[in-house]
Short mmCIF file of C-alpha atoms and ligand atoms in Angstrom, two decimals:
data_model
loop_
_atom_site.label_atom_id
_atom_site.label_comp_id
_atom_site.label_asym_id
_atom_site.label_seq_id
_atom_site.Cartn_x
_atom_site.Cartn_y
_atom_site.Cartn_z
CA MET A 1 6.13 -20.67 -1.78
CA ILE A 2 5.24 -16.93 -0.16
CA LEU A 3 1.66 -16.37 1.06
CA VAL A 4 0.43 -13.09 -0.34
CA THR A 5 -2.62 -11.62 2.07
CA GLY A 6 -4.46 -8.45 0.56
CA ALA A 7 -3.20 -9.97 -2.95
CA ALA A 8 -6.34 -8.66 -4.68
CA GLY A 9 -5.91 -5.45 -3.99
CA PHE A 10 -3.86 -2.50 -5.19
CA ILE A 11 -0.49 -2.66 -4.12
CA GLY A 12 -0.88 -6.85 -3.36
CA SER A 13 -2.18 -7.15 -7.13
CA HIS A 14 1.35 -5.56 -7.93
CA ALA A 15 3.27 -7.58 -5.79
CA CYS A 16 1.88 -10.85 -7.26
CA VAL A 17 2.77 -10.02 -10.74
CA GLU A 18 6.50 -9.06 -9.68
CA LEU A 19 7.02 -11.86 -7.56
CA LEU A 20 5.79 -14.92 -10.05
CA ASN A 21 8.12 -12.46 -12.72
CA ALA A 22 10.99 -12.89 -10.68
CA GLY A 23 10.24 -17.33 -10.38
CA TYR A 24 8.26 -17.08 -6.74
CA GLU A 25 5.77 -19.74 -6.16
CA ILE A 26 3.00 -17.90 -4.61
CA VAL A 27 -0.61 -18.62 -2.49
CA THR A 28 -2.94 -16.28 -2.50
CA VAL A 29 -5.54 -14.81 0.27
CA ASP A 30 -8.04 -12.28 0.19
CA ASN A 31 -11.50 -11.81 1.82
CA LEU A 32 -12.14 -9.13 -1.52
CA SER A 33 -14.19 -7.18 1.23
CA ASN A 34 -12.47 -3.80 -1.29
CA SER A 35 -11.22 -5.69 -4.31
CA LYS A 36 -12.48 -7.91 -6.85
CA ARG A 37 -11.43 -11.51 -8.26
CA GLU A 38 -11.27 -10.43 -11.25
CA ALA A 39 -7.81 -8.47 -10.22
CA ILE A 40 -6.36 -11.98 -9.81
CA ASN A 41 -7.27 -13.51 -12.67
CA ARG A 42 -5.54 -9.93 -14.53
CA VAL A 43 -2.59 -11.19 -12.75
CA LYS A 44 -2.28 -14.69 -13.68
CA GLN A 45 -3.09 -13.15 -17.33
CA ILE A 46 -0.29 -10.73 -16.83
CA THR A 47 2.64 -13.35 -16.24
CA LYS A 48 1.00 -16.65 -17.69
CA ARG A 49 1.68 -18.35 -14.26
CA ASP A 50 -0.88 -19.61 -12.34
CA PHE A 51 -1.42 -20.07 -8.69
CA LEU A 52 -3.79 -20.65 -5.58
CA PHE A 53 -6.22 -17.64 -4.37
CA TYR A 54 -8.05 -18.46 -1.18
CA PRO A 55 -11.10 -16.34 -1.13
CA ILE A 56 -10.85 -15.98 2.95
CA ASP A 57 -11.06 -13.62 5.66
CA LEU A 58 -7.68 -13.76 7.88
CA LEU A 59 -10.43 -12.98 11.34
CA ASP A 60 -11.23 -17.06 9.99
CA LYS A 61 -8.81 -18.36 11.72
CA GLU A 62 -9.70 -22.04 11.02
CA ALA A 63 -9.80 -21.26 6.95
CA LEU A 64 -6.47 -19.70 7.21
CA GLU A 65 -5.18 -22.36 8.85
CA LYS A 66 -6.29 -24.48 5.94
CA VAL A 67 -3.88 -22.35 3.60
CA PHE A 68 -0.90 -22.86 6.02
CA ILE A 69 -2.15 -27.08 6.01
CA GLU A 70 -2.10 -27.21 2.23
CA ASN A 71 0.88 -24.93 1.11
CA LYS A 72 4.82 -25.24 2.00
CA ILE A 73 4.97 -21.32 2.90
CA LYS A 74 8.76 -20.26 3.52
CA ALA A 75 7.31 -16.21 3.86
CA VAL A 76 4.42 -13.85 4.27
CA ILE A 77 4.21 -10.82 2.61
CA HIS A 78 0.78 -9.00 4.52
CA PHE A 79 -1.21 -6.59 2.37
CA ALA A 80 -4.63 -7.09 4.05
CA GLY A 81 -6.21 -4.50 5.88
CA LEU A 82 -8.57 -1.91 5.68
CA LYS A 83 -7.13 1.20 4.77
CA ALA A 84 -9.51 4.44 4.68
CA VAL A 85 -8.31 7.33 7.45
CA GLY A 86 -11.90 8.39 7.26
CA GLU A 87 -14.10 5.60 7.89
CA SER A 88 -11.46 4.90 10.13
CA THR A 89 -12.44 7.55 12.66
CA GLU A 90 -16.28 6.89 12.04
CA LYS A 91 -15.63 3.11 12.37
CA PRO A 92 -12.76 2.63 14.61
CA LEU A 93 -13.82 -1.21 16.29
CA MET A 94 -14.06 -2.26 12.94
CA TYR A 95 -10.62 -0.76 12.01
CA TYR A 96 -8.62 -2.04 14.87
CA TYR A 97 -10.81 -5.26 14.88
CA ASN A 98 -10.00 -6.21 11.28
CA ASN A 99 -6.40 -5.11 10.94
CA ILE A 100 -5.00 -5.71 14.68
CA VAL A 101 -6.76 -9.47 14.80
CA GLY A 102 -6.51 -10.11 11.64
CA THR A 103 -2.42 -9.79 12.01
CA ILE A 104 -2.45 -11.64 15.50
CA ILE A 105 -4.29 -14.70 13.93
CA LEU A 106 -1.64 -14.75 10.94
CA CYS A 107 1.42 -14.06 13.42
CA GLU A 108 -0.13 -17.04 15.55
CA LEU A 109 -1.00 -19.14 12.08
CA MET A 110 3.27 -18.46 11.56
CA THR A 111 4.40 -19.33 14.64
CA LYS A 112 2.69 -22.71 15.04
CA TYR A 113 3.64 -23.56 11.53
CA LYS A 114 7.17 -22.13 12.34
CA ILE A 115 7.66 -19.78 9.41
CA LYS A 116 8.61 -16.48 11.13
CA ARG A 117 9.31 -14.32 7.82
CA ILE A 118 7.05 -11.77 6.97
CA VAL A 119 6.99 -7.95 4.99
CA PHE A 120 4.80 -6.22 6.91
CA SER A 121 2.40 -2.84 5.16
CA SER A 122 2.62 0.29 7.56
CA SER A 123 2.51 3.50 6.46
CA ALA A 124 4.11 6.71 6.45
CA THR A 125 0.96 7.98 8.18
CA VAL A 126 2.85 6.47 11.61
CA TYR A 127 5.20 9.67 11.59
CA GLY A 128 1.51 12.03 12.04
CA MET A 129 3.23 15.70 11.87
CA PRO A 130 6.61 15.56 10.98
CA ASP A 131 8.98 17.85 12.93
CA GLN A 132 11.47 18.00 9.47
CA VAL A 133 11.63 16.53 5.84
CA PRO A 134 12.96 14.65 4.40
CA ILE A 135 11.42 12.11 7.12
CA SER A 136 14.05 9.16 7.96
CA GLU A 137 12.73 6.11 9.57
CA ASN A 138 13.73 7.29 13.67
CA SER A 139 11.43 10.06 13.40
CA PRO A 140 9.28 10.33 16.34
CA LEU A 141 5.98 8.13 15.75
CA ARG A 142 2.45 9.83 15.92
CA ALA A 143 -0.30 8.41 14.10
CA MET A 144 -3.03 10.71 13.88
CA ASN A 145 -6.36 8.51 13.24
CA PRO A 146 -7.56 5.13 13.84
CA TYR A 147 -6.47 3.14 10.78
CA GLY A 148 -2.77 5.56 11.31
CA ARG A 149 -2.88 3.81 15.08
CA THR A 150 -3.53 -0.06 13.69
CA LYS A 151 -0.54 0.42 11.48
CA LEU A 152 1.35 1.52 14.74
CA MET A 153 0.34 -0.52 17.12
CA ILE A 154 1.19 -3.73 14.43
CA GLU A 155 4.44 -2.39 14.29
CA GLU A 156 4.72 -2.45 18.43
CA ILE A 157 3.13 -6.07 18.04
CA LEU A 158 5.45 -7.03 15.46
CA ARG A 159 8.85 -5.90 17.61
CA ASP A 160 7.19 -7.17 20.57
CA LEU A 161 7.17 -10.48 18.75
CA TYR A 162 10.31 -10.43 17.81
CA LEU A 163 11.84 -9.60 21.31
CA SER A 164 9.94 -13.00 22.81
CA ASP A 165 11.45 -14.89 19.92
CA LYS A 166 14.64 -13.92 17.81
CA SER A 167 13.82 -16.28 15.39
CA TRP A 168 11.92 -13.90 13.66
CA SER A 169 12.70 -11.93 10.96
CA ILE A 170 10.31 -8.83 10.54
CA SER A 171 10.62 -6.30 7.32
CA ILE A 172 7.96 -3.03 8.37
CA LEU A 173 7.59 -0.87 5.13
CA ARG A 174 6.23 2.39 5.68
CA TYR A 175 4.92 3.08 1.78
CA PHE A 176 4.87 6.87 1.28
CA ASN A 177 1.60 7.74 -1.59
CA PRO A 178 1.31 4.58 -3.95
CA VAL A 179 0.27 5.99 -7.72
CA GLY A 180 0.49 4.64 -11.00
CA ALA A 181 -0.78 1.40 -12.05
CA HIS A 182 0.80 -1.72 -13.93
CA PRO A 183 1.86 -0.56 -17.69
CA SER A 184 -0.07 -3.05 -19.13
CA GLY A 185 -3.48 -1.21 -18.33
CA THR A 186 -5.01 -4.30 -16.91
CA ILE A 187 -4.26 -3.85 -13.16
CA GLY A 188 -4.61 -0.96 -11.25
CA GLU A 189 -6.20 1.18 -8.36
CA ASP A 190 -9.98 0.57 -8.13
CA PRO A 191 -11.84 2.49 -5.24
CA ASN A 192 -15.10 1.91 -3.96
CA GLY A 193 -17.50 4.64 -5.00
CA ILE A 194 -16.11 7.97 -4.63
CA PRO A 195 -12.51 7.81 -4.17
CA SER A 196 -10.67 9.64 -1.28
CA ASN A 197 -6.96 10.07 -2.84
CA LEU A 198 -5.63 12.46 -4.90
CA MET A 199 -4.67 10.44 -8.31
CA PRO A 200 -7.73 8.25 -8.24
CA PHE A 201 -10.08 11.31 -8.08
CA ILE A 202 -8.12 12.98 -10.69
CA THR A 203 -7.89 10.27 -13.03
CA GLN A 204 -11.98 10.13 -12.89
CA VAL A 205 -12.34 13.76 -13.56
CA ALA A 206 -10.48 13.53 -16.44
CA ILE A 207 -12.53 10.68 -18.04
CA GLY A 208 -15.83 12.93 -17.02
CA LYS A 209 -17.57 10.52 -13.88
CA LEU A 210 -16.61 13.36 -11.65
CA ASN A 211 -17.07 17.01 -12.71
CA GLN A 212 -14.62 18.68 -10.51
CA LEU A 213 -11.23 18.01 -8.49
CA LYS A 214 -11.31 19.73 -4.65
CA VAL A 215 -8.20 20.81 -3.68
CA PHE A 216 -7.65 20.96 0.11
CA GLY A 217 -6.15 24.38 0.91
CA ASN A 218 -3.94 26.12 -0.74
CA ASP A 219 -2.07 28.16 2.45
CA TYR A 220 -0.10 25.64 3.40
CA GLU A 221 3.55 26.80 3.79
CA THR A 222 4.83 25.08 0.45
CA ILE A 223 5.76 26.70 -2.77
CA ASP A 224 2.54 26.87 -3.68
CA GLY A 225 0.37 26.25 -0.85
CA THR A 226 -1.40 22.74 -1.42
CA GLY A 227 -0.33 20.15 0.40
CA ILE A 228 3.24 18.32 -0.79
CA ARG A 229 3.53 14.09 -0.69
CA ASP A 230 5.63 11.66 -1.94
CA TYR A 231 4.07 9.74 -5.10
CA ILE A 232 5.63 6.36 -5.54
CA HIS A 233 4.82 4.32 -8.44
CA VAL A 234 3.41 1.11 -7.15
CA VAL A 235 5.35 -0.93 -9.71
CA ASP A 236 8.63 0.08 -7.86
CA LEU A 237 6.83 -0.12 -4.44
CA ALA A 238 6.13 -3.61 -5.43
CA LYS A 239 9.55 -4.28 -6.24
CA GLY A 240 10.43 -2.72 -2.68
CA HIS A 241 8.60 -6.17 -1.34
CA LEU A 242 11.06 -8.70 -3.39
CA LYS A 243 13.99 -6.48 -1.89
CA ALA A 244 12.51 -6.88 2.03
CA LEU A 245 11.84 -10.19 1.04
CA GLU A 246 15.49 -11.09 0.35
CA VAL A 247 16.11 -9.46 3.62
CA VAL A 248 14.04 -11.55 5.63
CA MET A 249 14.65 -14.65 4.09
CA ASN A 250 18.71 -14.15 4.63
CA THR A 251 18.44 -12.59 8.19
CA PHE A 252 16.84 -12.40 11.71
CA GLY A 253 15.50 -9.31 13.34
CA VAL A 254 12.93 -6.00 12.37
CA LYS A 255 14.41 -4.28 10.33
CA VAL A 256 12.05 -0.69 8.86
CA PHE A 257 12.22 1.04 5.38
CA ASN A 258 10.93 4.10 4.00
CA LEU A 259 9.41 3.29 0.65
CA GLY A 260 9.55 6.40 -1.43
CA THR A 261 10.80 8.56 -4.04
CA GLY A 262 12.37 11.12 -1.79
CA SER A 263 10.67 13.59 -3.82
CA GLY A 264 7.67 15.41 -2.90
CA TYR A 265 5.28 17.23 -5.14
CA SER A 266 2.31 19.44 -4.62
CA VAL A 267 -1.05 18.93 -5.10
CA LEU A 268 -1.11 21.60 -8.28
CA GLN A 269 2.14 20.01 -9.31
CA ILE A 270 0.58 16.73 -9.92
CA ILE A 271 -2.88 18.22 -12.21
CA GLU A 272 -0.12 20.44 -13.87
CA THR A 273 2.00 17.12 -14.90
CA PHE A 274 -1.05 14.95 -15.42
CA GLU A 275 -2.71 17.50 -17.57
CA LYS A 276 0.52 17.67 -20.26
CA VAL A 277 1.17 13.96 -20.32
CA THR A 278 -2.48 13.00 -20.83
CA LYS A 279 -3.89 16.49 -22.70
CA LYS A 280 -6.51 16.08 -20.63
CA SER A 281 -7.93 18.66 -18.65
CA VAL A 282 -8.88 18.75 -14.98
CA PRO A 283 -10.73 21.47 -13.57
CA TYR A 284 -10.50 22.12 -10.07
CA GLN A 285 -11.46 24.05 -7.07
CA ILE A 286 -9.35 25.60 -4.12
CA VAL A 287 -11.40 24.78 -0.89
CA GLU A 288 -11.04 24.35 2.90
CA ARG A 289 -7.73 22.16 4.39
CA ARG A 290 -9.26 18.15 5.09
CA GLN A 291 -8.89 18.04 9.01
CA GLY A 292 -5.90 15.75 9.38
CA ASP A 293 -3.71 16.73 6.72
CA VAL A 294 -0.43 17.43 6.89
CA ALA A 295 1.80 20.12 5.18
CA ALA A 296 4.66 18.45 3.65
CA ILE A 297 5.98 14.49 3.64
CA TYR A 298 8.91 13.12 2.30
CA ALA A 299 10.79 10.10 2.67
CA ASP A 300 14.31 9.73 3.54
CA THR A 301 15.21 6.69 1.15
CA ASN A 302 18.92 6.55 2.36
CA LYS A 303 18.30 3.11 4.41
CA ALA A 304 16.22 1.40 1.75
CA LYS A 305 18.63 2.42 -0.47
CA ASP A 306 21.70 1.35 1.40
CA GLU A 307 20.47 -1.75 3.18
CA LEU A 308 17.85 -3.03 0.62
CA GLY A 309 19.48 -1.96 -2.53
CA TRP A 310 16.52 -0.52 -3.65
CA VAL A 311 15.38 2.47 -4.94
CA ALA A 312 12.01 4.18 -7.02
CA THR A 313 13.13 4.60 -10.84
CA LYS A 314 9.80 5.80 -12.05
CA GLY A 315 9.27 9.74 -12.45
CA LEU A 316 5.79 11.38 -11.86
CA GLU A 317 5.04 11.31 -15.86
CA GLU A 318 5.08 8.08 -15.83
CA MET A 319 3.02 7.49 -12.79
CA CYS A 320 0.32 9.81 -14.23
CA ILE A 321 0.48 8.32 -17.65
CA ASP A 322 -0.06 4.39 -15.95
CA SER A 323 -2.51 5.32 -14.08
CA TRP A 324 -4.42 7.13 -16.54
CA ARG A 325 -3.96 4.10 -19.24
CA TRP A 326 -5.84 1.90 -16.40
CA GLN A 327 -8.67 4.73 -15.99
CA VAL A 328 -9.05 5.08 -19.50
CA ASN A 329 -8.79 1.00 -20.02
CA ASN A 330 -11.37 0.15 -17.20
CA PRO A 331 -13.74 2.83 -16.70
CA LYS A 332 -15.51 0.89 -14.49
CA GLY A 333 -13.01 -0.30 -12.43
CA TYR A 334 -12.80 -4.59 -12.24
CA ILE A 335 -16.44 -5.79 -13.77
P1 NAD B 401 -6.53 -2.34 -0.81
O1 NAD B 401 -7.66 -2.10 -0.07
O2 NAD B 401 -6.49 -2.00 -2.59
O3 NAD B 401 -5.74 -3.93 -0.73
C1 NAD B 401 -6.18 -4.81 0.59
C2 NAD B 401 -6.37 -5.92 0.36
O4 NAD B 401 -6.61 -6.96 1.76
C3 NAD B 401 -8.25 -5.45 -0.36
O5 NAD B 401 -7.89 -6.44 -1.33
C4 NAD B 401 -8.45 -6.14 1.16
O6 NAD B 401 -9.85 -7.03 0.55
C5 NAD B 401 -7.98 -7.37 1.52
N1 NAD B 401 -7.94 -7.30 2.94
C6 NAD B 401 -8.53 -6.61 4.17
N2 NAD B 401 -9.05 -7.16 5.25
C7 NAD B 401 -8.98 -8.65 5.14
C8 NAD B 401 -9.71 -9.36 6.24
N3 NAD B 401 -9.76 -9.37 7.23
N4 NAD B 401 -8.78 -11.04 5.40
C9 NAD B 401 -8.70 -10.93 4.33
N5 NAD B 401 -8.50 -10.02 3.15
C10 NAD B 401 -8.67 -8.55 3.59
O7 NAD B 401 -5.16 -1.79 -0.19
P2 NAD B 401 -3.93 -1.19 -1.28
O8 NAD B 401 -3.89 0.04 -1.60
O9 NAD B 401 -3.47 -2.31 -1.74
O10 NAD B 401 -2.87 -1.40 0.44
C11 NAD B 401 -2.46 -2.74 0.89
C12 NAD B 401 -1.82 -2.23 2.50
O11 NAD B 401 -0.97 -1.21 2.25
C13 NAD B 401 -2.69 -1.94 3.74
O12 NAD B 401 -2.10 -2.81 4.36
C14 NAD B 401 -2.37 -0.59 3.47
O13 NAD B 401 -3.08 0.03 4.50
C15 NAD B 401 -1.49 0.13 3.10
N6 NAD B 401 -0.87 0.96 2.80
C16 NAD B 401 -2.23 1.53 2.05
C17 NAD B 401 -1.50 2.78 1.40
C18 NAD B 401 -2.02 3.45 -0.10
O14 NAD B 401 -2.22 4.60 -0.05
N7 NAD B 401 -3.15 2.36 -0.72
C19 NAD B 401 -0.28 3.31 1.76
C20 NAD B 401 0.50 2.96 3.05
C21 NAD B 401 0.43 1.69 3.30
N1 UFG B 402 -5.91 15.93 -2.02
C1 UFG B 402 -6.66 17.41 -3.00
N2 UFG B 402 -8.19 16.96 -2.87
C2 UFG B 402 -8.80 15.49 -2.89
C3 UFG B 402 -7.58 14.30 -2.35
C4 UFG B 402 -6.62 14.94 -1.93
O1 UFG B 402 -6.54 18.03 -2.57
O2 UFG B 402 -9.45 14.96 -3.31
C5 UFG B 402 -4.77 16.26 -1.46
C6 UFG B 402 -4.21 16.48 0.12
O3 UFG B 402 -4.88 17.37 0.68
C7 UFG B 402 -2.84 15.96 -0.24
C8 UFG B 402 -2.77 15.10 -1.40
O4 UFG B 402 -3.71 15.61 -2.09
O5 UFG B 402 -2.19 16.67 0.15
C9 UFG B 402 -2.75 13.59 -0.93
O6 UFG B 402 -3.91 13.07 -0.42
P1 UFG B 402 -4.37 11.20 -0.58
O7 UFG B 402 -5.25 11.36 0.03
O8 UFG B 402 -4.03 11.09 -1.95
O9 UFG B 402 -3.05 11.09 0.05
P2 UFG B 402 -2.78 11.14 2.23
O10 UFG B 402 -1.37 11.80 1.95
O11 UFG B 402 -3.55 11.87 2.34
O12 UFG B 402 -2.50 9.59 2.53
C10 UFG B 402 -2.52 8.93 1.75
C11 UFG B 402 -2.91 7.64 1.93
C12 UFG B 402 -2.81 7.01 3.90
C13 UFG B 402 -1.45 6.74 3.87
C14 UFG B 402 -0.95 7.92 3.77
C15 UFG B 402 0.74 7.63 3.99
O13 UFG B 402 -4.35 7.62 1.79
O14 UFG B 402 -3.77 5.52 3.75
O15 UFG B 402 -0.77 8.60 2.35
O16 UFG B 402 1.59 9.18 3.77
F1 UFG B 402 -1.41 6.33 5.00
#
């Protein structure tokens, strides 16, 4: 049995589908602070599999302990956390408390019940301004906002945990920019309010919910002046977790992997590809740079390829098509 925290979220729900399709038994937890219970129902529909869902908060140690008592957990995939960079600068204490204390409580219970295998959702944001791209796992770490610092601190907490007890097996996955949706069009990214990320903003402009996209700066030193990122299809990303799970089940230690495609695309390239494959127009306006944005970042994917045996297979067109299908099928998100 694999415990999945944050299972109702964007990446967690897709990972649950891949785990169930691969034959794993799962038990799931989410406090639904940034997601809907319907996502769990849809995972069951897609996979035709049943599993337990506990609508609880990681900060509620008693409730979480019940999950450990009631289920034979062998490993944990830990997605639960708050993830909005802007909000984290306004409410740093909320971010540090939720993300860090939530992880500490989870690890305390894992220690108590001797389940010392965890796959953790980190982020490429821990690299901050890259000295060079593609960026490899041993590049300097310098998170630039409270959200990023929660990820960096949790990475360090997990390293200290292993140093204190060598029977831990920990996989830290640094995601680049997850986009797309399950090809069924029934689960996907469902942001609260106005999206802060590029792809959900684009799909909401294309469907007419928002008037136009603001492109944050066209004066970066990139091919067309707009920011370059490594967009990765969420289904590829979800599959990476199955590979990481195999590693934590069979080895000890702390291993860090970038999960990206290794290719960078500019904002204008994303808009162009989206318009081409969906035949929808995405009106946009160039505005000032967004504070804290880096010009270009994309992954060196060699380590994941060599040690996990994982590579992303889905290209940008498929990412756009699948994001759009989810948007069209669920114009109001999960209701
Ligand atoms: P998401 O918000 O859709 O999913 C996170 C889930 O965790 C939500 O369903 C939320 O309700 C739940 N949650 C938050 N705090 C909780 C708590 N205290 N107890 C129980 N549940 C709690 O986000 P996502 O995009 O699926 O991201 C999953 C993980 O990957 C997060 O840790 C995020 O920081 C990380 N990550 C995301 C991205 C991205 O761009 N989406 C990039 C890098 C890393
Ligand atoms: N962008 C726009 N307009 C928008 C939104 C974004 O032009 O309305 C641009 C950004 O300037 C950037 C690119 O589109 O160049 C991607 O921006 P996102 O906000 O989608 O993604 P970020 O790379 O800024 O950040 C994301 C997640 C972080 C995570 C990071 C990891 O939001 O949580 O990837 O690299 F840490």
